[in-house]
XYZ file of C-alpha atoms in Angstrom:
654
model
C -81.363 -34.560 -29.828
C -79.414 -31.870 -32.091
C -81.316 -29.189 -33.072
C -82.417 -28.604 -36.732
C -80.635 -25.296 -37.040
C -77.410 -27.020 -36.453
C -78.127 -29.489 -39.089
C -78.645 -26.581 -41.507
C -75.390 -24.968 -40.160
C -73.661 -28.101 -41.174
C -74.672 -27.950 -44.758
C -73.801 -24.255 -44.908
C -70.255 -24.642 -43.775
C -69.814 -27.792 -45.319
C -69.034 -29.763 -42.331
C -70.514 -32.918 -41.342
C -70.312 -32.049 -37.339
C -72.955 -31.682 -34.987
C -71.181 -28.521 -33.712
C -69.307 -26.923 -36.412
C -67.269 -24.451 -34.333
C -66.186 -27.373 -32.061
C -64.160 -29.352 -34.484
C -60.954 -29.441 -36.056
C -62.459 -28.662 -39.326
C -64.558 -25.842 -38.076
C -61.483 -24.286 -36.409
C -59.858 -24.196 -39.804
C -63.122 -22.419 -41.276
C -63.075 -20.003 -38.558
C -59.491 -19.045 -39.281
C -60.297 -19.183 -43.227
C -58.013 -22.213 -43.636
C -58.868 -24.902 -45.663
C -60.387 -27.959 -44.139
C -57.681 -30.321 -42.678
C -54.641 -27.574 -42.832
C -54.428 -27.462 -39.132
C -51.799 -30.301 -39.242
C -49.273 -29.917 -41.852
C -47.087 -33.114 -41.662
C -45.333 -33.901 -38.382
C -43.716 -30.569 -37.891
C -46.167 -28.210 -36.784
C -48.256 -30.536 -34.357
C -44.932 -31.518 -32.643
C -43.266 -28.072 -32.680
C -46.414 -26.554 -30.948
C -46.344 -28.569 -28.042
C -42.746 -28.412 -27.764
C -42.858 -24.707 -27.603
C -45.598 -24.516 -24.878
C -44.169 -26.156 -21.863
C -41.842 -23.905 -19.890
C -39.141 -26.267 -18.841
C -36.259 -24.710 -20.489
C -37.558 -21.156 -19.503
C -38.112 -22.135 -16.100
C -34.649 -23.912 -15.675
C -33.025 -20.789 -17.248
C -35.110 -18.132 -15.069
C -36.881 -19.628 -12.018
C -36.664 -23.370 -11.329
C -33.068 -24.004 -10.798
C -32.733 -21.323 -8.290
C -36.056 -21.776 -6.769
C -36.090 -23.888 -3.504
C -38.964 -26.146 -2.676
C -41.945 -24.090 -2.018
C -41.861 -22.439 1.322
C -38.371 -23.381 2.333
C -35.854 -21.136 3.540
C -32.213 -21.383 2.252
C -29.145 -19.742 2.279
C -28.471 -17.326 -0.320
C -26.775 -18.898 -3.456
C -26.695 -22.714 -2.658
C -30.339 -23.610 -3.535
C -30.123 -23.772 -7.187
C -27.262 -25.758 -7.826
C -27.733 -27.972 -5.055
C -31.292 -28.509 -6.171
C -30.423 -29.388 -9.498
C -27.980 -32.194 -8.454
C -30.400 -33.629 -5.989
C -33.538 -34.064 -7.908
C -32.035 -35.307 -11.364
C -32.700 -39.052 -10.657
C -36.277 -38.267 -8.961
C -36.910 -35.991 -11.871
C -36.714 -38.800 -14.398
C -38.490 -41.227 -12.359
C -41.558 -38.929 -12.131
C -41.216 -38.024 -15.721
C -41.722 -41.995 -16.779
C -44.258 -42.595 -14.278
C -46.189 -39.414 -14.011
C -45.315 -36.828 -16.602
C -45.483 -38.853 -19.983
C -48.728 -40.648 -18.927
C -50.216 -37.471 -17.876
C -49.295 -35.957 -21.123
C -50.507 -38.604 -23.162
C -53.906 -38.437 -21.292
C -54.384 -34.680 -22.121
C -53.255 -34.872 -25.628
C -55.524 -37.851 -26.384
C -58.585 -36.126 -24.421
C -58.430 -33.005 -26.558
C -57.657 -34.906 -29.796
C -60.691 -37.074 -29.456
C -63.245 -34.311 -28.670
C -61.707 -31.692 -30.814
C -62.488 -29.336 -27.931
C -60.795 -27.081 -25.766
C -60.376 -27.293 -21.763
C -64.076 -26.743 -21.102
C -65.793 -28.268 -24.184
C -63.785 -31.818 -23.545
C -66.145 -32.128 -20.272
C -69.029 -33.354 -22.173
C -67.440 -36.551 -21.152
C -68.736 -35.856 -17.546
C -70.523 -32.618 -17.368
C -70.373 -32.307 -13.518
C -66.562 -32.171 -13.655
C -66.591 -28.972 -16.038
C -65.053 -27.060 -13.049
C -62.045 -28.748 -14.080
C -61.783 -26.823 -17.211
C -62.594 -23.637 -15.408
C -59.822 -24.346 -12.929
C -57.616 -24.863 -15.950
C -58.562 -21.373 -17.145
C -57.904 -19.526 -13.991
C -54.426 -21.257 -13.672
C -53.647 -20.210 -17.390
C -54.644 -16.798 -16.374
C -52.678 -16.391 -13.449
C -49.686 -17.779 -15.198
C -49.866 -15.810 -18.361
C -50.063 -12.577 -16.075
C -46.835 -13.089 -14.691
C -45.174 -15.017 -17.450
C -45.420 -11.949 -19.484
C -43.896 -9.789 -16.935
C -40.762 -12.022 -16.872
C -40.656 -11.727 -20.758
C -40.952 -8.121 -20.359
C -37.811 -8.089 -18.188
C -36.065 -10.083 -20.604
C -37.101 -7.527 -23.191
C -35.699 -4.821 -21.040
C -32.278 -6.494 -20.685
C -32.165 -7.345 -24.412
C -32.681 -3.468 -25.201
C -30.089 -2.528 -22.445
C -27.606 -4.924 -24.145
C -27.473 -2.785 -27.394
C -24.513 -0.865 -26.018
C -20.613 -1.364 -26.290
C -20.418 -1.687 -22.500
C -22.956 -3.604 -20.503
C -24.613 -1.291 -17.887
C -24.104 -3.823 -15.019
C -20.478 -4.510 -15.854
C -18.938 -1.889 -13.223
C -19.602 -0.072 -10.036
C -19.134 3.258 -11.264
C -22.868 4.028 -11.831
C -25.150 6.383 -9.923
C -27.190 3.448 -8.629
C -24.211 1.663 -6.963
C -23.509 1.446 -3.319
C -20.091 1.421 -1.615
C -20.550 -2.440 -1.065
C -20.434 -2.887 -4.735
C -17.465 -5.103 -5.765
C -17.290 -5.708 -9.433
C -14.992 -8.656 -11.223
C -13.513 -6.088 -14.051
C -11.595 -3.265 -13.376
C -12.839 0.005 -14.937
C -9.284 1.449 -15.598
C -8.734 -1.293 -18.387
C -11.864 -0.415 -20.377
C -11.246 0.034 -23.859
C -13.900 0.400 -26.891
C -15.712 -2.746 -26.489
C -13.134 -4.948 -24.956
C -13.488 -6.687 -21.667
C -10.317 -6.845 -19.567
C -9.177 -9.670 -17.528
C -10.012 -9.600 -13.637
C -6.690 -8.493 -11.816
C -5.007 -10.785 -9.204
C -5.862 -7.699 -6.652
C -9.219 -7.486 -7.538
C -9.817 -11.321 -7.087
C -8.071 -11.193 -3.750
C -10.573 -8.349 -2.971
C -13.422 -10.560 -3.884
C -12.452 -13.405 -2.093
C -12.426 -11.256 1.113
C -15.927 -10.066 0.530
C -17.512 -13.187 -1.169
C -20.192 -13.495 1.413
C -20.948 -10.035 1.918
C -20.263 -8.566 -1.491
C -22.591 -7.250 -3.685
C -22.202 -7.570 -7.476
C -22.900 -4.777 -10.024
C -25.266 -7.084 -11.526
C -27.218 -7.552 -8.507
C -27.422 -3.717 -7.895
C -28.353 -3.144 -11.227
C -31.200 -5.701 -10.799
C -32.611 -4.418 -7.453
C -31.576 -0.575 -7.567
C -32.078 0.311 -11.005
C -34.407 -2.249 -12.980
C -36.642 -2.935 -10.180
C -35.984 -0.327 -7.531
C -37.174 -3.008 -5.115
C -39.169 -1.621 -2.210
C -38.736 -2.827 1.543
C -42.187 -4.386 1.862
C -44.819 -6.234 -0.568
C -47.439 -3.894 0.668
C -45.165 -0.860 -0.449
C -46.053 -0.456 -4.062
C -44.078 2.688 -4.804
C -43.997 3.922 -8.237
C -44.832 1.869 -11.659
C -41.572 1.218 -13.333
C -42.148 2.970 -16.516
C -39.274 1.292 -18.637
C -40.733 -2.309 -17.379
C -44.649 -0.878 -18.262
C -43.207 -0.212 -21.651
C -41.423 -3.515 -22.239
C -44.712 -5.142 -21.040
C -46.628 -3.505 -23.477
C -44.302 -4.411 -26.208
C -44.303 -8.299 -25.095
C -48.102 -8.335 -25.062
C -48.377 -6.506 -28.562
C -45.933 -9.190 -29.983
C -48.191 -12.083 -28.347
C -51.045 -10.400 -29.820
C -49.704 -9.867 -33.416
C -48.517 -13.645 -33.431
C -51.944 -14.875 -32.552
C -54.148 -12.434 -34.734
C -55.185 -15.179 -37.074
C -55.236 -17.782 -34.328
C -53.392 -21.147 -34.609
C -52.828 -20.614 -38.141
C -50.611 -17.715 -37.443
C -49.046 -19.061 -34.106
C -48.398 -22.402 -36.143
C -46.218 -20.483 -38.231
C -44.342 -18.545 -35.682
C -43.816 -21.572 -33.507
C -41.403 -22.910 -36.393
C -38.990 -20.093 -35.218
C -39.785 -19.723 -31.564
C -39.477 -23.529 -30.940
C -36.120 -23.997 -32.878
C -34.143 -21.167 -32.658
C -33.430 -21.222 -28.863
C -31.782 -24.463 -29.757
C -29.240 -22.958 -31.896
C -28.544 -20.185 -29.256
C -28.291 -22.862 -26.772
C -25.871 -24.651 -28.886
C -23.737 -21.503 -29.310
C -23.701 -20.911 -25.757
C -22.894 -24.487 -24.844
C -19.904 -24.339 -27.056
C -18.831 -21.269 -25.778
C -19.403 -22.134 -22.202
C -17.542 -25.729 -22.198
C -14.518 -23.705 -23.603
C -14.309 -21.379 -20.667
C -11.817 -21.995 -17.853
C -13.525 -23.563 -14.891
C -16.586 -25.086 -17.068
C -15.545 -28.602 -16.487
C -15.899 -28.082 -12.666
C -19.312 -26.860 -13.117
C -20.426 -29.622 -15.388
C -19.089 -32.541 -13.137
C -20.865 -30.561 -10.077
C -23.992 -30.620 -12.534
C -23.587 -34.451 -13.068
C -22.541 -35.638 -9.649
C -25.549 -36.720 -7.795
C -26.114 -36.250 -4.056
C -27.114 -39.621 -2.967
C -27.508 -38.636 0.630
C -30.542 -36.365 -0.394
C -32.075 -38.817 -2.706
C -34.306 -40.585 0.215
C -35.724 -37.199 1.435
C -39.410 -37.006 0.599
C -39.061 -33.054 -0.301
C -36.667 -33.967 -3.170
C -39.105 -36.414 -4.665
C -42.037 -33.965 -4.372
C -40.126 -31.175 -5.517
C -39.199 -33.240 -8.755
C -42.758 -34.123 -9.283
C -43.915 -30.677 -8.837
C -41.314 -29.818 -11.681
C -42.591 -32.250 -13.907
C -46.176 -30.805 -13.695
C -44.740 -27.195 -14.672
C -42.295 -28.096 -17.118
C -44.584 -30.206 -19.293
C -47.571 -27.997 -18.832
C -49.886 -30.530 -17.389
C -53.218 -29.097 -15.938
C -52.676 -25.854 -17.502
C -55.424 -26.487 -20.261
C -53.005 -25.795 -23.025
C -52.110 -29.362 -23.871
C -55.874 -30.091 -24.423
C -56.429 -26.814 -26.324
C -53.353 -27.613 -28.762
C -54.400 -31.228 -29.317
C -57.915 -30.244 -30.324
C -56.401 -28.646 -33.458
C -54.902 -32.065 -34.448
C -56.251 -34.323 -37.093
C -58.599 -37.080 -35.558
C -56.400 -39.842 -36.400
C -53.177 -38.082 -35.575
C -50.739 -40.425 -33.601
C -50.746 -38.457 -30.376
C -49.026 -41.325 -28.635
C -46.143 -40.944 -30.493
C -46.294 -37.164 -30.214
C -46.605 -37.292 -26.365
C -43.418 -39.691 -26.052
C -41.390 -37.592 -28.323
C -42.518 -34.207 -27.007
C -41.926 -35.072 -23.433
C -38.635 -36.590 -23.742
C -37.639 -33.621 -26.230
C -38.820 -31.249 -23.563
C -37.042 -32.606 -20.624
C -33.801 -33.343 -22.582
C -33.639 -29.680 -23.520
C -34.081 -28.827 -19.955
C -31.011 -31.177 -19.265
C -29.186 -29.671 -22.218
C -29.828 -26.267 -20.770
C -28.332 -27.410 -17.524
C -24.840 -28.075 -19.246
C -24.950 -24.492 -20.335
C -26.044 -23.045 -17.243
C -23.449 -25.109 -15.002
C -20.635 -24.199 -17.425
C -21.098 -20.628 -17.402
C -21.648 -21.010 -13.389
C -18.115 -23.259 -13.154
C -16.630 -20.272 -15.223
C -17.930 -17.751 -12.508
C -17.091 -19.923 -9.541
C -13.326 -20.192 -11.033
C -13.114 -16.340 -11.370
C -14.361 -15.720 -7.837
C -12.485 -18.501 -6.181
C -15.761 -19.999 -4.709
C -17.520 -23.285 -4.738
C -20.257 -23.593 -7.603
C -22.887 -23.812 -5.008
C -22.427 -20.339 -4.008
C -22.935 -18.766 -7.473
C -26.554 -19.441 -8.280
C -29.140 -16.959 -6.932
C -32.800 -17.136 -5.414
C -35.835 -16.493 -7.722
C -35.299 -14.613 -10.893
C -32.002 -13.710 -9.803
C -30.066 -16.570 -11.899
C -31.269 -15.141 -15.245
C -31.307 -11.452 -14.310
C -28.214 -11.316 -11.708
C -25.938 -14.310 -12.127
C -25.981 -14.704 -15.647
C -25.553 -11.073 -16.573
C -22.598 -11.122 -14.222
C -21.306 -14.159 -16.247
C -21.738 -12.345 -19.663
C -19.649 -9.446 -18.566
C -16.618 -11.852 -18.369
C -17.031 -13.252 -21.997
C -15.205 -11.461 -24.889
C -17.708 -9.093 -26.874
C -19.968 -9.475 -23.915
C -22.855 -7.113 -25.633
C -23.095 -9.945 -28.284
C -23.655 -12.775 -25.772
C -25.878 -10.686 -23.860
C -28.275 -10.146 -26.828
C -28.174 -13.883 -27.941
C -28.764 -14.965 -24.205
C -31.961 -12.631 -23.562
C -33.455 -13.142 -27.240
C -33.284 -16.881 -26.304
C -35.165 -16.311 -23.078
C -37.690 -13.904 -25.004
C -38.302 -16.784 -27.337
C -38.602 -19.576 -24.978
C -41.190 -17.375 -22.967
C -43.150 -16.418 -25.987
C -43.589 -19.915 -27.159
C -45.355 -20.733 -23.863
C -47.222 -17.400 -23.853
C -48.835 -18.033 -27.315
C -50.338 -21.232 -25.945
C -51.518 -19.876 -22.739
C -53.328 -17.098 -24.432
C -54.840 -19.474 -27.264
C -55.911 -21.528 -24.252
C -58.127 -18.699 -22.899
C -59.482 -17.634 -26.150
C -60.201 -21.058 -27.552
C -62.117 -21.933 -24.108
C -64.117 -18.515 -24.632
C -64.982 -19.120 -28.237
C -65.936 -22.767 -27.793
C -67.912 -21.891 -24.760
C -70.032 -19.224 -26.591
C -69.974 -20.985 -29.721
C -71.970 -18.805 -32.063
C -71.447 -17.449 -35.428
C -70.552 -13.836 -34.128
C -67.815 -14.773 -31.657
C -66.368 -16.988 -34.420
C -66.125 -14.078 -36.863
C -64.913 -11.991 -34.127
C -62.287 -14.052 -32.788
C -59.490 -11.381 -33.256
C -61.367 -9.113 -30.914
C -61.653 -11.722 -28.169
C -57.940 -12.133 -28.470
C -57.403 -8.473 -28.444
C -59.600 -8.201 -25.028
C -57.685 -11.023 -23.473
C -54.335 -9.524 -24.163
C -55.625 -6.183 -22.747
C -56.874 -7.733 -20.074
C -53.512 -9.484 -19.414
C -51.713 -6.230 -19.750
C -53.871 -4.218 -17.301
C -53.588 -7.105 -14.826
C -49.947 -7.210 -15.142
C -49.293 -3.509 -14.359
C -49.119 -3.884 -10.450
C -46.083 -6.480 -11.201
C -44.214 -3.624 -12.765
C -44.142 -1.637 -9.551
C -41.323 -1.533 -7.172
C -43.114 -4.327 -5.074
C -43.982 -6.149 -8.316
C -41.214 -8.862 -7.833
C -42.655 -9.722 -4.515
C -46.106 -10.302 -6.049
C -44.797 -11.979 -9.025
C -43.011 -14.857 -6.551
C -46.165 -15.045 -4.617
C -47.923 -16.168 -7.728
C -45.496 -18.227 -8.946
C -45.486 -20.139 -5.570
C -49.133 -20.282 -4.896
C -51.317 -19.732 -7.960
C -49.623 -22.393 -10.221
C -48.520 -24.956 -7.650
C -50.873 -26.676 -5.326
C -53.719 -26.165 -7.774
C -52.065 -28.005 -10.567
C -51.636 -31.049 -8.710
C -55.391 -30.877 -7.326
C -56.642 -30.459 -10.909
C -54.428 -33.200 -12.403
C -55.699 -35.594 -9.624
C -59.298 -34.826 -10.377
C -59.066 -34.974 -13.919
C -57.290 -38.561 -13.750
C -59.893 -39.962 -11.327
C -62.769 -38.614 -13.265
C -61.784 -39.983 -16.601
C -60.521 -43.412 -14.996
C -63.319 -43.984 -12.521
C -66.334 -42.005 -13.354
C -66.152 -42.189 -17.197
C -64.570 -45.719 -17.176
C -61.291 -46.577 -17.810
C -62.526 -49.362 -20.405
C -64.656 -46.753 -22.352
C -61.701 -44.375 -22.511
C -59.277 -47.000 -23.733
C -62.038 -47.837 -26.338
C -62.301 -44.259 -27.512
C -58.533 -44.142 -27.875
C -58.646 -47.340 -30.062
C -61.066 -45.898 -32.136
C -58.901 -42.776 -32.765
C -55.580 -44.348 -33.123
C -56.325 -47.657 -34.080
C -54.786 -49.441 -31.033
C -55.432 -49.197 -27.503
C -52.994 -47.346 -25.016
C -50.175 -49.432 -24.014
C -50.361 -51.377 -20.972
C -47.859 -49.374 -19.112
C -50.029 -46.228 -19.558
C -53.157 -48.155 -18.641
C -51.762 -49.066 -15.419
C -50.077 -45.495 -14.938
C -53.678 -43.942 -15.531
C -55.340 -46.131 -13.207
C -53.051 -46.551 -10.381
C -49.498 -45.135 -10.396
C -50.111 -41.537 -11.765
C -52.914 -40.910 -9.096
C -50.957 -42.344 -6.220
C -48.072 -40.071 -7.329
C -50.196 -36.898 -7.629
C -51.876 -37.896 -4.073
C -48.363 -38.093 -2.739
C -47.406 -34.699 -3.990
C -50.658 -33.155 -2.528
C -49.994 -34.819 0.909
C -46.304 -33.530 0.648
C -47.434 -30.099 -0.304
C -49.581 -29.885 2.977
C -47.286 -31.363 5.427
C -43.934 -29.700 4.466
C -45.659 -26.414 3.926
C -43.532 -23.345 5.257
C -44.339 -19.580 4.561
C -42.622 -18.178 1.321
C -39.503 -16.280 1.713
C -37.439 -14.124 -0.941
C -33.773 -14.147 -0.087
C -34.104 -12.650 3.469
C -37.371 -11.056 3.222
C -40.469 -13.078 4.946
C -43.895 -12.464 3.660
C -46.476 -11.102 6.158
C -49.406 -13.192 7.003
C -51.933 -11.303 4.967
C -49.578 -11.761 1.740
C -49.673 -15.515 2.245
C -53.452 -15.394 2.771
C -53.917 -13.709 -0.633
C -51.568 -16.316 -1.936
C -53.713 -19.214 -0.776
C -56.876 -17.289 -1.935
C -55.261 -17.507 -5.428
C -54.433 -21.090 -5.131
C -58.101 -21.763 -3.983
C -59.574 -19.572 -6.695
C -58.915 -22.160 -9.444
C -59.696 -25.447 -7.261
C -62.763 -23.808 -5.802
C -64.507 -23.886 -9.138
C -64.479 -27.577 -9.293
C -66.906 -27.973 -6.352
C -68.901 -25.026 -6.873
C -69.577 -26.170 -10.837
C -70.421 -29.618 -9.325
C -73.051 -28.039 -7.154
C -74.347 -25.945 -9.712
C -74.610 -28.812 -12.285
C -76.415 -31.097 -9.573
C -79.023 -28.445 -9.141
C -79.892 -28.049 -12.824
C -79.891 -31.750 -13.517
C -83.089 -33.488 -13.788
C -83.844 -36.300 -11.344
C -86.046 -37.373 -8.541
C -83.470 -38.155 -6.060
C -79.960 -37.063 -5.272
C -78.694 -40.275 -6.485
C -80.324 -39.927 -9.936
C -79.261 -36.472 -10.284
C -75.840 -37.472 -9.629
C -75.786 -40.247 -12.191
C -77.208 -37.707 -14.920
C -74.786 -35.133 -13.903
C -71.665 -37.472 -14.235
C -72.632 -39.426 -17.424
C -71.631 -38.241 -20.896
C -73.813 -35.940 -22.973
C -75.156 -37.500 -25.821
C -72.919 -35.243 -28.245
C -69.762 -36.370 -26.304
C -67.524 -37.937 -28.924
C -65.725 -37.103 -32.102
C -66.797 -33.864 -33.479
C -66.644 -34.584 -37.212
C -69.736 -36.992 -38.321
C -67.465 -39.027 -40.365
C -65.426 -40.268 -37.336
C -68.576 -41.034 -35.241
C -68.449 -44.475 -35.793
C -69.444 -47.476 -33.456
C -71.301 -46.340 -30.366
C -71.102 -42.708 -31.467
C -72.826 -43.327 -34.858
C -76.138 -41.718 -35.164
C -79.014 -44.024 -36.256
C -80.593 -41.292 -38.382
C -78.778 -39.682 -41.239
C -78.692 -35.924 -40.888
C -80.908 -33.798 -43.253
C -80.481 -30.070 -43.970
C -84.308 -29.541 -42.692
C -84.511 -31.976 -39.523
C -80.961 -32.203 -38.211
C -80.365 -35.735 -36.730
C -81.049 -37.597 -33.665
C -78.700 -39.851 -31.692
C -80.955 -42.712 -30.402
C -79.882 -44.710 -27.246
C -79.048 -48.400 -27.803
C -79.348 -51.215 -25.375
C -75.822 -52.018 -24.360
C -76.608 -55.606 -24.264
C -77.837 -55.706 -27.903
C -75.646 -53.482 -29.624
C -72.195 -54.961 -30.970
C -71.164 -52.493 -33.562
C -67.931 -52.995 -35.615
C -65.232 -50.309 -35.477
C -62.739 -49.539 -37.959
C -59.592 -47.990 -36.533
C -57.311 -45.725 -38.399
C -55.187 -48.539 -39.063
C -57.686 -50.259 -40.907
C -58.189 -52.961 -38.226
C -61.927 -54.094 -37.123
C -63.072 -54.764 -33.832
C -66.472 -55.068 -31.761
C -67.391 -52.521 -29.076
C -70.426 -52.362 -26.661
C -72.431 -49.371 -27.391
C -72.606 -47.052 -24.121
C -75.215 -44.505 -25.668
């Protein structure tokens, strides 16, 4: 039974929807936009999710240099070796796991026009999955913006005629610092060529040398402490850049998806321009061909290693943004009959193709560095964020007009990070607004966005201390890895086996006019859950404590990491127990059945789309509201018209 006050609200806002704040039209109303304006053609619905996943940002900052979680590797060889080893498994996982799960989340959010919490009307006992997604998005949003703030810091530091990390004549440099450039050849704005004697000196100190960019990163930017428990001082320049980053995110989201939809036109497209510029410049550098060939040559001897496949699958989850809640949230703003199947295929392929394209840019520059240093490409990459903030800055010093290239590179990193950060913040705000769901919070959504931004800034302050990098990597390795696998597995199983695959396939046919292709049906029911289960088992069996270069994390820090990972997963059983206790029923089985079956208001948000089994038997009135009457499933054969005009018969489930 829908309350009469809700029926009156429908007439007041002019939307035929059982819950006006939970529909695409209502979201336009709360953003003071005309109904239906949330999807302006093909561009914005595609660009918003394209800017959301963090594959390119991760490839440029963390992923190419991040070893499989918990493994210890030699300094430098991790990133390049890993990229070569997992390219083939990466594409296999993309086809059989990444794209199907991407399509599932888009169709899930678009069908219900709900955020990551509201969609679980489909099976209320599993609403804890939505809360788990919110926790994951919170963790990622905190440390993601810290990385963006560091990119801001490097961007501002590049506004000079000579990059501050080009030479070893600075107060923070040590006697072990050996630079590629010779300071005696410095002229105004020009970058000299490396001298043969200097290169010979570098060759003799390759394994133990410290580059000026690394010392700038460790001793000036971070002032890295010797232990994760030694916080030291707050790095005020990083704190200021963190504030700038959160202000930019808030201003771009101050009007909800209406403003972020306009910003995404720039944040999702401009990085391609910068990537192309860097690609053209990179392939013309000496040694670039060697780096690219190293990138394209697979290491067949490592293809059969289980850890390579598990690592590639984990990267798919992170790069496509599965189980973050952002895909469901962004899809909830689509028009009901938007072809999300087409969007999911285009976005997934575009996202991963961009990641591969970025690999050409990366390895062309790494090949150039290896040529100048006289070492193999595998010894150029760094561990953790060092690829973006140590290896790249060092390579940029070797380019003509290096400050210009540095500005372009870090501006691109900022845009790539902001594209993801917009959706992370919008996911949290939308979930809060949809969950509260009253008129006041609709009108005060800007204040909710501000509160979330302020909270994110305050929680990010510890990451700007001298031990902040240790905590950032701890969150990256634990808070957003294991939990993503568990959340995706439970989401897939609950939809396919609790709600029912036939019911979900019929919902998609009602929304799109055609059922999901057979390939996706098989992947959803069998292949994808099996792959997710494999990743879960692999993560547990192959686990080793996290390290950062030569630093081994203490046991108490690893315990905190596990607590962060469990904090999102524990939401699922806790809410399930809570729901079982609150659900009516004389026996446990009756409570379990009532807690897992869809709510009566599950389905399309707008009344005009509630056809077939979702159609109310009594028309809504301003005075009485309307009531959805249960129909006998053996007697109800209701014709349904899809978006392509085709008719079919569907058994009523309500």
